[in-house]
Short mmCIF file of C-alpha atoms in Angstrom, two decimals:
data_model
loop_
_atom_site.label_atom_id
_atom_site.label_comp_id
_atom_site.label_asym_id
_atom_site.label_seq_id
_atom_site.Cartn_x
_atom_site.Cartn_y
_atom_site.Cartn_z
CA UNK A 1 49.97 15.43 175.77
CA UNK A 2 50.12 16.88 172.60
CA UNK A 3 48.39 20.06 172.86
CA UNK A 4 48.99 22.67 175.34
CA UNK A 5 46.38 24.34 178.01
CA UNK A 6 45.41 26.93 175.89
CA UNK A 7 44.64 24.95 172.80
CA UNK A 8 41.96 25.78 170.68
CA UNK A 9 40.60 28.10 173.27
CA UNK A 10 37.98 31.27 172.63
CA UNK A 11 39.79 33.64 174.63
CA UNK A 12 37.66 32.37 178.11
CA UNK A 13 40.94 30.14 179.83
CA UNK A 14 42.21 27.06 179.05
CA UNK A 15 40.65 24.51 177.51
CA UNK A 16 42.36 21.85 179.02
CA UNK A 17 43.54 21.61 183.01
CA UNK A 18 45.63 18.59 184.40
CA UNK A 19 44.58 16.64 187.48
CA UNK A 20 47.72 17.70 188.85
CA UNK A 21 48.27 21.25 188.44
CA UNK A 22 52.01 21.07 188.34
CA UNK A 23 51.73 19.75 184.38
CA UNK A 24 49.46 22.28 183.60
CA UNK A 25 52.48 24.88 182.12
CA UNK A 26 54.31 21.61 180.93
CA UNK A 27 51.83 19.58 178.11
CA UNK A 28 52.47 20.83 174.63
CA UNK A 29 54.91 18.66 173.61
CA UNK A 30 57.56 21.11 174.57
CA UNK A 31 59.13 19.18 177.46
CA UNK A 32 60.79 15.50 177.62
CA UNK A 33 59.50 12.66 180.13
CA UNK A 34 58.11 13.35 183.42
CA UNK A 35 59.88 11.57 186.45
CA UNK A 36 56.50 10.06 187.15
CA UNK A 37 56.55 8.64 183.37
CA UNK A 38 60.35 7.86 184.36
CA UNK A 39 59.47 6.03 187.65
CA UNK A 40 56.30 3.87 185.79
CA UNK A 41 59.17 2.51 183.23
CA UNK A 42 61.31 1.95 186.18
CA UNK A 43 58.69 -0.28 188.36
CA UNK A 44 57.94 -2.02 185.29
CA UNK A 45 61.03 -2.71 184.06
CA UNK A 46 62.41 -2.96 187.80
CA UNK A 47 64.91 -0.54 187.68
CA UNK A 48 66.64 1.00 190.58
CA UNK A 49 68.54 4.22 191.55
CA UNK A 50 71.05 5.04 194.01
CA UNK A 51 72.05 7.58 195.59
CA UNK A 52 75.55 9.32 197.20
CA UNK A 53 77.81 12.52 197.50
CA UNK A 54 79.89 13.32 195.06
CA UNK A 55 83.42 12.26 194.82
CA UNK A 56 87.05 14.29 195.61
CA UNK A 57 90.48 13.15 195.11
CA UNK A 58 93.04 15.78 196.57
CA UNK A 59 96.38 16.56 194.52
CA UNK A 60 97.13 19.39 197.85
CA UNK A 61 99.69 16.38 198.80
CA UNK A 62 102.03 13.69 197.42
CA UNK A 63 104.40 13.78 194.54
CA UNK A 64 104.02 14.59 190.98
CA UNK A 65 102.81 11.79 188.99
CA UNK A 66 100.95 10.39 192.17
CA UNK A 67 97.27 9.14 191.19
CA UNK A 68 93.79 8.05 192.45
CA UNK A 69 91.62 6.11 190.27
CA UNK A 70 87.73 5.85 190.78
CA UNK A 71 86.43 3.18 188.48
CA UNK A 72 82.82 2.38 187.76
CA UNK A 73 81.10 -1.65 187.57
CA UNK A 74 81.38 -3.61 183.59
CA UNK A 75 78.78 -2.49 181.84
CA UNK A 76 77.42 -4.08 178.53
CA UNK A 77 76.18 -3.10 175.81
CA UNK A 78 72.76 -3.02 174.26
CA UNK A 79 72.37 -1.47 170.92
CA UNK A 80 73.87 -2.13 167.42
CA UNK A 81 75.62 1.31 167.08
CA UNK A 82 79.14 1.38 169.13
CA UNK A 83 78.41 5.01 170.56
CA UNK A 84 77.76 5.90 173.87
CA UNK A 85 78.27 9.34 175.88
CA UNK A 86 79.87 9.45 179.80
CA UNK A 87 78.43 13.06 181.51
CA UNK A 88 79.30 14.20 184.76
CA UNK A 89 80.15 17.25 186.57
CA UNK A 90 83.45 18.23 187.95
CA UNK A 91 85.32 20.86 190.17
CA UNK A 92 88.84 21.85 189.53
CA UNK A 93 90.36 23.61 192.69
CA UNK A 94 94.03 21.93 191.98
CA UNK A 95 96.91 23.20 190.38
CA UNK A 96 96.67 24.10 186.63
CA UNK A 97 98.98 20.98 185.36
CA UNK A 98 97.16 18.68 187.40
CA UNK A 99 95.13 16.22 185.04
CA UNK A 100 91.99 14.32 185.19
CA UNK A 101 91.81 11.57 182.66
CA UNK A 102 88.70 9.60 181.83
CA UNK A 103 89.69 5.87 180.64
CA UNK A 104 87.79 3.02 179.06
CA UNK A 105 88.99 -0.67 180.23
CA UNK A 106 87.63 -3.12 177.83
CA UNK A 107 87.05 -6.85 178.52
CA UNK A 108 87.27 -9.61 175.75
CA UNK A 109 85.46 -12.00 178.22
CA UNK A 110 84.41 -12.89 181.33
CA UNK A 111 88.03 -14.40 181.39
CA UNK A 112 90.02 -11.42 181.10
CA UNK A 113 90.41 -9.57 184.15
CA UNK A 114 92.86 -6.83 183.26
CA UNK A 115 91.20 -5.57 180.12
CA UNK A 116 92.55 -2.58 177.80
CA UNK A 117 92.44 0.70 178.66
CA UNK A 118 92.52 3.53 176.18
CA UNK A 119 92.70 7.42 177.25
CA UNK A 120 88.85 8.75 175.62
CA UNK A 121 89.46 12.29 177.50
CA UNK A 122 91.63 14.33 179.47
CA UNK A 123 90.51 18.00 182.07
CA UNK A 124 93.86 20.21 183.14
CA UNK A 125 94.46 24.27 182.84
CA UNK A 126 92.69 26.50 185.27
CA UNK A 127 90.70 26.13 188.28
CA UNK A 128 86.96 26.48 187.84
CA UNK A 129 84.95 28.96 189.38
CA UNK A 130 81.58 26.88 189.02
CA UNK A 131 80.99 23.23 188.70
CA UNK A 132 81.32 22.41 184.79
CA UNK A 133 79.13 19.92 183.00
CA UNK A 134 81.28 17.96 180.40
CA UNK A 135 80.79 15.32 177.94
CA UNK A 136 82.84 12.55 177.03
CA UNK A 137 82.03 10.81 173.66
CA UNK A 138 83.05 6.85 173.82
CA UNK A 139 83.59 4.26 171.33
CA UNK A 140 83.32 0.90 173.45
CA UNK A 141 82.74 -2.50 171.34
CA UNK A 142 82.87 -5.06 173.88
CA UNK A 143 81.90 -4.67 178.00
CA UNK A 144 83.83 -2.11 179.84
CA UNK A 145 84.56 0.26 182.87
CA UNK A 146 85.14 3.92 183.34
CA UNK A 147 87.76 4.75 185.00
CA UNK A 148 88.62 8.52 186.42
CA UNK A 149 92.20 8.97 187.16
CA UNK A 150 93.10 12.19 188.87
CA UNK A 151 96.98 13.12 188.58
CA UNK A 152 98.79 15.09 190.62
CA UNK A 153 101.11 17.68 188.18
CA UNK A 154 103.84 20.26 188.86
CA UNK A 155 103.90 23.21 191.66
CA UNK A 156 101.50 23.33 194.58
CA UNK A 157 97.80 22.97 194.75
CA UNK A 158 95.30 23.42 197.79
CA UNK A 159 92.61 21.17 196.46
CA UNK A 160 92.46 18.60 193.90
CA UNK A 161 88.97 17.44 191.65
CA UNK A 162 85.57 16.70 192.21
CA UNK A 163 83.01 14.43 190.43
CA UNK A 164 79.59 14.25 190.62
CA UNK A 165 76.45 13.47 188.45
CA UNK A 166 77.54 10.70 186.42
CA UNK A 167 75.55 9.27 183.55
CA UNK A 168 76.38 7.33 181.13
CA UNK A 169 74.08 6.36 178.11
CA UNK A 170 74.50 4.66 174.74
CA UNK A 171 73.77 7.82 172.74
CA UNK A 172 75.41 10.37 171.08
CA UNK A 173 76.94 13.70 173.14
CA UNK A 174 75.84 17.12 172.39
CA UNK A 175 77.60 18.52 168.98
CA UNK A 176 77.65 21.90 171.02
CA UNK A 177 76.71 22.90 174.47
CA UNK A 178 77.10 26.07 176.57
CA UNK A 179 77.49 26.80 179.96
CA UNK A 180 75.95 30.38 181.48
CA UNK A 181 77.01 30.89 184.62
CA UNK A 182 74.91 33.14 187.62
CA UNK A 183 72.68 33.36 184.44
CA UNK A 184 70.05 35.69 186.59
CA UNK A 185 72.78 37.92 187.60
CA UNK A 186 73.77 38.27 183.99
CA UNK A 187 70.29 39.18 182.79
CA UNK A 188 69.72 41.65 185.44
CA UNK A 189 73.05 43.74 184.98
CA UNK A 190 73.72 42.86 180.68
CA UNK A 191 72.37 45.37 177.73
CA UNK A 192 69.30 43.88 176.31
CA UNK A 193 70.41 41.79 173.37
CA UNK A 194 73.93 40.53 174.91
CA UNK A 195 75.00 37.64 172.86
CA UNK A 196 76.92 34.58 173.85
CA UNK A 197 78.86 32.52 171.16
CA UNK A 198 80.22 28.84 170.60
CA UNK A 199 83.18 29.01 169.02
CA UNK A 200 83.16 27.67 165.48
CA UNK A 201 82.07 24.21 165.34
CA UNK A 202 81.68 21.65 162.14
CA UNK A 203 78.94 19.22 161.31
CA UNK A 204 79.64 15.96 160.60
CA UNK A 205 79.60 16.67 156.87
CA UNK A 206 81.68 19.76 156.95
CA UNK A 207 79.27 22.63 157.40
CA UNK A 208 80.80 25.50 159.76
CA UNK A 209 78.43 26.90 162.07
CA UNK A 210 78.10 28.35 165.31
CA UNK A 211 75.26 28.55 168.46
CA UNK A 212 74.42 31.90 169.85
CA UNK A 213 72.30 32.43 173.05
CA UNK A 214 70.70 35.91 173.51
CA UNK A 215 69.98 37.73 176.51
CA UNK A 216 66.49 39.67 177.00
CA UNK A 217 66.38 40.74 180.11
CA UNK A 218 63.20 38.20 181.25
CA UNK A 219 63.77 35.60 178.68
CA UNK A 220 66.51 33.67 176.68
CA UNK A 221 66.95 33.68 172.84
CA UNK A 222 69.05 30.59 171.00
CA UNK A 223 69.67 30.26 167.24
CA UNK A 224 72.46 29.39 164.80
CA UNK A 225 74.26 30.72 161.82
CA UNK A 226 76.40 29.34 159.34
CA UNK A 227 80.20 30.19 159.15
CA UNK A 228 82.67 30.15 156.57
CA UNK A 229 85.07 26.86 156.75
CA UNK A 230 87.57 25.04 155.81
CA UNK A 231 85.21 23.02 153.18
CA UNK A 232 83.02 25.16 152.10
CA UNK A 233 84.66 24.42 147.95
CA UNK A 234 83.19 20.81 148.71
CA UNK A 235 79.54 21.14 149.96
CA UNK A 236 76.41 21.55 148.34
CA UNK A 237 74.72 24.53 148.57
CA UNK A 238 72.08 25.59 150.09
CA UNK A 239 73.10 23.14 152.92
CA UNK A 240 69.02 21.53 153.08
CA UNK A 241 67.37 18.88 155.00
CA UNK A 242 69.61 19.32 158.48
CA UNK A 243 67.45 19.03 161.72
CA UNK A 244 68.72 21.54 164.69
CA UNK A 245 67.48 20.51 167.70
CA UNK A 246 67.87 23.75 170.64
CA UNK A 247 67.80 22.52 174.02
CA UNK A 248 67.67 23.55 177.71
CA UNK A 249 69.16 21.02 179.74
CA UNK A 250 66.98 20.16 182.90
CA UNK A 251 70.07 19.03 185.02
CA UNK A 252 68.09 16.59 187.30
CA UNK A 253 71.00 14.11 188.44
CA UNK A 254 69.28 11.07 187.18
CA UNK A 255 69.17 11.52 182.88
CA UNK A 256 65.85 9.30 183.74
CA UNK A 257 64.35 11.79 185.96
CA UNK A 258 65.36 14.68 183.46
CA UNK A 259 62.91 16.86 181.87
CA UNK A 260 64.87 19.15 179.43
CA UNK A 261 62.71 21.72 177.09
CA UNK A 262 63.75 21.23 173.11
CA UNK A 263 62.80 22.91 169.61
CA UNK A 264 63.52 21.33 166.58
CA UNK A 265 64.24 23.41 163.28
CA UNK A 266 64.58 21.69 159.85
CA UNK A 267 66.54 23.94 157.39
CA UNK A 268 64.33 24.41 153.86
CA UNK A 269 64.99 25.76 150.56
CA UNK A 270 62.96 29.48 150.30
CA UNK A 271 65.45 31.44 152.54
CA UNK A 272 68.99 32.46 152.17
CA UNK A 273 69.84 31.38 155.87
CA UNK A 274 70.86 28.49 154.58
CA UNK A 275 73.29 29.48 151.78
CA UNK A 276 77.17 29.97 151.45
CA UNK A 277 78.08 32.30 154.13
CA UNK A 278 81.22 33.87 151.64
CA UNK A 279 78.47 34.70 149.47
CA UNK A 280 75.79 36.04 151.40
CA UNK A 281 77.41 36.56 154.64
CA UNK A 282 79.45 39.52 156.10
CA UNK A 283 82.93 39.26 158.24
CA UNK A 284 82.39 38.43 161.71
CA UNK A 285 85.49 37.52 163.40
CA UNK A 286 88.97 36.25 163.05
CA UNK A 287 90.53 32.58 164.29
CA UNK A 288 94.17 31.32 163.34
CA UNK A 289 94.44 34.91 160.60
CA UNK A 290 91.26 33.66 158.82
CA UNK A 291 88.71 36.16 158.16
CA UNK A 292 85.46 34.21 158.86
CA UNK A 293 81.78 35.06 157.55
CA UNK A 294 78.94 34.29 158.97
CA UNK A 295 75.02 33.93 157.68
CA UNK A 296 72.10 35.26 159.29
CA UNK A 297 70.75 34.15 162.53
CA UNK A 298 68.34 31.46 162.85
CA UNK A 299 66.33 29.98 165.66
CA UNK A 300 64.06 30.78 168.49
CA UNK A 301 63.87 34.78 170.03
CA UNK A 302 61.65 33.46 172.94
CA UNK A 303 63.34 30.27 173.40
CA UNK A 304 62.92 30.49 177.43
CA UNK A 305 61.59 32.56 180.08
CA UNK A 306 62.87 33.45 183.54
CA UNK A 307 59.98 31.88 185.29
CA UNK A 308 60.27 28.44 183.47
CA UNK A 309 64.27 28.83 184.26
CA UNK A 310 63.05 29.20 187.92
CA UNK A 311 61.19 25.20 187.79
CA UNK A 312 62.52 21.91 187.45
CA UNK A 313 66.65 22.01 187.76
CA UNK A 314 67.39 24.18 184.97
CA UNK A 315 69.40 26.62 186.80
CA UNK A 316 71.65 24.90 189.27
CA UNK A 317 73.92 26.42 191.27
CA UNK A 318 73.31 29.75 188.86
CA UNK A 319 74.17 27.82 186.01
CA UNK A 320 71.93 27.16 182.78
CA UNK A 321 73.35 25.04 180.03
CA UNK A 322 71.90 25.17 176.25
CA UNK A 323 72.69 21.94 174.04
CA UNK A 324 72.64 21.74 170.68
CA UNK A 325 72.61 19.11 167.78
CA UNK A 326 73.14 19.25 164.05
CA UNK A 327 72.13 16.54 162.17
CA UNK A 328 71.75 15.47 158.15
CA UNK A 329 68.62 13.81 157.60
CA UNK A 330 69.41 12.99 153.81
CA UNK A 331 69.49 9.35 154.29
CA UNK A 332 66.08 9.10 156.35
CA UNK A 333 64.74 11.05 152.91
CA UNK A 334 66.17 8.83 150.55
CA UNK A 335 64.72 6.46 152.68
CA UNK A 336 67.20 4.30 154.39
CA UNK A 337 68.55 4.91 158.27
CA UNK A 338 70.82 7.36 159.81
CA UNK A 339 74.58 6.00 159.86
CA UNK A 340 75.91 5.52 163.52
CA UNK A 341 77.87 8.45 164.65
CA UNK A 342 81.86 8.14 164.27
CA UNK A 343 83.90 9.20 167.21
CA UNK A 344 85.57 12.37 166.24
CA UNK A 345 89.31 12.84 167.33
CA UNK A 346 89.69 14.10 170.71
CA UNK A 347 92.84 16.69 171.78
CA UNK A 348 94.75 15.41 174.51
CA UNK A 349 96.97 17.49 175.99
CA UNK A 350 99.45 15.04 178.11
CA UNK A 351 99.01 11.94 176.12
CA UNK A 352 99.49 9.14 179.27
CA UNK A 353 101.68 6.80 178.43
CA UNK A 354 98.87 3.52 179.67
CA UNK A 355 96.88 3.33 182.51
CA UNK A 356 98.42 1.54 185.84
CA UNK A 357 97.30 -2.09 186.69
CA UNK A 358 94.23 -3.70 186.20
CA UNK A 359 90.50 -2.81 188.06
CA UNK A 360 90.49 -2.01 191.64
CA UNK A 361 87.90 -4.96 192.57
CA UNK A 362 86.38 -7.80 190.71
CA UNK A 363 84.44 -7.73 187.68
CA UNK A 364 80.44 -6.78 188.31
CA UNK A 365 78.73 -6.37 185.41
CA UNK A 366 75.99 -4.71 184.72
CA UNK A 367 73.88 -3.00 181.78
CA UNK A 368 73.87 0.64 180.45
CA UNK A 369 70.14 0.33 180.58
CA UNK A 370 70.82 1.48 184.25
CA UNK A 371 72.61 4.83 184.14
CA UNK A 372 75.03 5.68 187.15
CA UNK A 373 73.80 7.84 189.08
CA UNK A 374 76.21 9.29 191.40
CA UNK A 375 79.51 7.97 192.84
CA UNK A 376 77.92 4.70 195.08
CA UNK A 377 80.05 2.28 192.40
CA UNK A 378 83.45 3.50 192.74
CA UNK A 379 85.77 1.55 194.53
CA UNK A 380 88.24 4.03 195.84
CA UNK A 381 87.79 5.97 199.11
CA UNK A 382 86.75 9.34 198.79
CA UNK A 383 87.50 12.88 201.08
CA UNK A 384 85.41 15.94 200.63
CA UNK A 385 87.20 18.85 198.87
CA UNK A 386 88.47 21.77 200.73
CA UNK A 387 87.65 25.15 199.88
CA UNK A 388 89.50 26.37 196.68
CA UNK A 389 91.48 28.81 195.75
CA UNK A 390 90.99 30.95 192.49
CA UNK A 391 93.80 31.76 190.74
CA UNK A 392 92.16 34.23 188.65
CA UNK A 393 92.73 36.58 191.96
CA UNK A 394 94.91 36.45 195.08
CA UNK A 395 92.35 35.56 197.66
CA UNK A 396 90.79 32.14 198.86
CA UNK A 397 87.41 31.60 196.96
CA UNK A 398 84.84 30.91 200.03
CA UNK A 399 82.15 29.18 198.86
CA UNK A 400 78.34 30.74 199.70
CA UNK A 401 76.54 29.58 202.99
CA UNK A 402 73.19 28.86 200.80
CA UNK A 403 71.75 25.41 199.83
CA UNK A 404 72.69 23.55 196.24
CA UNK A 405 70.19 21.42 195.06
CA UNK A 406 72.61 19.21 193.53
CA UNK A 407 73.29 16.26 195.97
CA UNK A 408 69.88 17.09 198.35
CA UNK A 409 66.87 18.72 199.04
CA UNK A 410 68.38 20.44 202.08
CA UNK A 411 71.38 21.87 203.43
CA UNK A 412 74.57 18.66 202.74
CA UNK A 413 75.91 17.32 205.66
CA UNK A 414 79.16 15.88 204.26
CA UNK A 415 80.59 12.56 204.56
CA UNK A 416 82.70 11.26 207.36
CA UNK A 417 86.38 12.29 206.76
CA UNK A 418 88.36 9.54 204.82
CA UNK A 419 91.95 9.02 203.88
CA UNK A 420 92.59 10.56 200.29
CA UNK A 421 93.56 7.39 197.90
CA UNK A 422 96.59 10.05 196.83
CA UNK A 423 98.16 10.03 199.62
CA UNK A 424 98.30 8.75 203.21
CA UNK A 425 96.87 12.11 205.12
CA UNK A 426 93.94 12.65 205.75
CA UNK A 427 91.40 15.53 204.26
CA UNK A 428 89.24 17.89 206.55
CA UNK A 429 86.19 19.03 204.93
CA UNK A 430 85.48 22.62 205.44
CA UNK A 431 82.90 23.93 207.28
CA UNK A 432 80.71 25.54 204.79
CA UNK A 433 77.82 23.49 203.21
CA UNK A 434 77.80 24.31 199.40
CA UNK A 435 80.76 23.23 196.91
CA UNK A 436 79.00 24.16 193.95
CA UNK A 437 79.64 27.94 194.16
CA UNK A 438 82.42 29.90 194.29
CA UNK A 439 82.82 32.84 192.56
CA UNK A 440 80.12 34.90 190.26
CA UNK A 441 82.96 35.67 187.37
CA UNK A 442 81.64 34.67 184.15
CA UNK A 443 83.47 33.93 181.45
CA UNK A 444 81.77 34.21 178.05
CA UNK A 445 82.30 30.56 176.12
CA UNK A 446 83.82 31.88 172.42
CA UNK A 447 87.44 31.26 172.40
CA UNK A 448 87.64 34.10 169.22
CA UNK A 449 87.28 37.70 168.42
CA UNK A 450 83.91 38.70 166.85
CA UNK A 451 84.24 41.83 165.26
CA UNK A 452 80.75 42.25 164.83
CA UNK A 453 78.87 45.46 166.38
CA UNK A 454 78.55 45.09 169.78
CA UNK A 455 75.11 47.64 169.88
CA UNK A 456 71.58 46.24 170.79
CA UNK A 457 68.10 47.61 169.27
CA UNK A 458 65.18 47.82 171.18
CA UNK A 459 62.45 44.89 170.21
CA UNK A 460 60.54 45.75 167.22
CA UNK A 461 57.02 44.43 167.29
CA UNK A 462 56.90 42.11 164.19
CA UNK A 463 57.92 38.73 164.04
CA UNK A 464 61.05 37.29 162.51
CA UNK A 465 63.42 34.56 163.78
CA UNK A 466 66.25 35.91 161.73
CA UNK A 467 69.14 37.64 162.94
CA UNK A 468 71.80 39.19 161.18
CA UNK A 469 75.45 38.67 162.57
CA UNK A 470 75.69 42.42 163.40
CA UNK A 471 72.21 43.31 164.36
CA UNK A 472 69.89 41.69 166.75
CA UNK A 473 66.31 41.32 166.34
CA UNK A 474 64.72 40.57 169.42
CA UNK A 475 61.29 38.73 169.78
CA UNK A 476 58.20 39.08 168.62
CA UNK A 477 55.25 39.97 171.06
CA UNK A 478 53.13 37.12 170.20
CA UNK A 479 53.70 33.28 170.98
CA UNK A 480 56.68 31.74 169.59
CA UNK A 481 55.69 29.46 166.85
CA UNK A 482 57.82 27.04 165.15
#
């Protein structure tokens, strides 16, 4: 539906009201497919969907170096670009060095039954606090598997990693996401106008830039400024014809079922947002003894509301996550097609040496037209994770008594208790009935030092989506317009 409920109305109600009163706050083009658009492609294209818990592999025993792989069927592929992005959630309650690596196996043909692996990702450090969304980007030319090894590391660990939500499409990740933990909780107790950074990112062409989200009390700002970088000598400036697209991820387990809210911005000569940030910028913060400047702020002040965070699955478990893209459109103008996105080098920090033998079962393949799911595919027994410990303090982390949305509509009843694939004991799940939650710390995603003022104004009441980098202007009091 193209136009929303109050479209071309006199100021007497809306002009247009949907049969089923659930879409009426969602037509205006502002929100993706419905799951009943989802589930008419699905019975005519006679997909299916599964369903399961989610997966844990427990480093709290067995010897360093000792592993458990989860693996998922062969998938093919279907498009001409070699691209495709594996998402899932996962829980870290082990010990810092413990590692979980995300492989590709590739098969030259229905022949080859050991395939190549290659290392396309790799989660260690800290414990986590929250379940954490992450992306891995893959480059896969021929059918293949994922497979999730979890290694055990040095020193002692009371819990291990957890997986759950996987997806797996042939697109491209997110350039830039961020996570907001208890995001109500931060709204309630921050100062009008509290800011939340990505650290400095690059665009496929060079441009530095970086993603703030801004905190209003009832509603959620997002916009984006350009940074000084590393290649700024090289570019053309103003840097024109780049589409932004500002998303709100609707975290639905099935990416079919998945209704996330977007904007689009295309940048435009007329405006000096869009010009060398040396030049018309002012110092913002340090990285690596590098005095960075950034541009003014650009994007939406009413980009979401409290009450829409409160439908669909946009908050789960407390958690919001904003996703953003940055894209050239200059080809598309000149008039031929986008190029297919290059996998950009990945940081690994215990480079594995090659992944043990071959798959755990035979070869089933199937198509990436089908998403996974959840965990049903894996071949590996699975144990439910005990409760975690924090090491950010000195006491156990407890998860909360309350429901999580994420694996049902009511209160989990974990699975039966199963040997861990790690190790010959066995795992007791604890008696609680929400994983997803264990501790309402936040910690703020930029991994530098703005030195930019850290006041808030109060909103004024005209309308301007520009921010400068050391003084926020909140909404305006009318609709958000594009």
């Amino acid at each position: 539906m193209h136009y929303g409920k109050d479209a071309f109305t006199n100021g007497n109600g809306s002009t247009i009201i949907t049969i089923d009163p659930k879409f009426q706050d969602v037509i205006g083009q502002r929100f993706e497919m419905s799951p009943y658009d989802a589930q008419e492609l699905n019975l005519l294209y006679n997909c299916t969907q599964q369903k399961g818990h989610f997966i844990h592999a427990s480093t709290a025993s067995g010897q360093e170096g000792d592993s458990a792989k989860l693996e998922t069927e062969v998938v093919k592929l279907n498009r001409g670009c070699n691209v495709q992005c594996l998402q899932f959630y996962y829980f870290h309650s082990g010990a810092e060095s413990d590692e979980l690596n995300i492989w590709i196996r590739e098969f030259e043909d229905e022949q080859d039954t050991t395939g190549t692996p290659r290392l396309m990702g790799q989660i260690t450090g800290s414990p986590t606090s929250h379940w954490k969304l992450h992306h891995v980007s893959l480059n896969a030319t021929k059918p293949f598997q994922v497979v999730f090894e979890a290694r055990k590391g040095a020193g002692s660990s009371t819990g291990g990693f957890s997986v759950d939500d996987i997806n797996l499409s042939e697109t491209e990740c997110p350039h830039v996401f961020i996570q907001i933990d208890d995001l109500e909780n931060r709204l309630n107790t921050s100062s009008s106008g509290t800011r939340i950074y990505s650290p400095r990112q690059y665009s496929k062409d060079g441009y530095a830039y970086r993603v703030a989200v801004i905190l209003y009390k009832t509603y959620v700002g997002m916009f984006v400024g350009l940074l000084s970088g590393e290649f700024d000598n090289q570019l053309q400036w103003p840097c024109l014809q780049r589409q932004m697209i500002f998303q709100l991820l609707d975290q639905t387990p099935n990416q079919q079922l998945q209704m996330s809210k977007q904007r689009t911005l295309i940048s435009a000569s007329g405006s000096s947002v869009w010009d060398n940030p040396r030049e018309t910028g002012s110092p913002v913060f340090y990285e690596n003894d590098e005095l960075v400047y950034g541009g003014i702020l650009y994007g939406y002040s009413r980009f979401t509301t409290l009450e829409e965070l409160q439908t669909r699955e946009f908050l789960k478990g407390g958690s919001a996550i904003f996703m953003f893209n940055f894209e050239d459109l200059t080809p598309l103008i000149n008039g031929t097609s986008l190029p297919c996105p290059q996998l950009r080098p990945v940081s690994i920090t215990n480079p594995q040496r090659i992944l043990d033998e071959g798959p755990c079962s035979p070869r089933n393949v199937s198509s990436t037209s089908q998403p996974t799911e959840t965990t049903n595919d894996w071949t590996a027994s699975t144990t439910h994770p005990p409760s975690t410990t924090d090491n950010s303090t000195s006491s156990t982390t407890h998860p909360p008594t309350t429901t999580d949305y994420r694996i049902s509509s009511t209160t989990i009843t974990p699975p039966p208790t199963t040997t861990d694939v790690s190790t010959s004991s066995t795992t007791h799940p604890p008696t609680t009935t929400d994983y997803r939650i264990s501790s309402t710390t936040i910690t703020p995603p930029p991994t530098t030092t703005d030195v930019s003022t850290s006041s808030t104004t109060n909103p004024p009441t005209t309308t301007d989506y520009r921010i400068s980098s050391t003084t926020i202007t909140p909404p305006p009091t009318t609709t958000d317009v594009r």
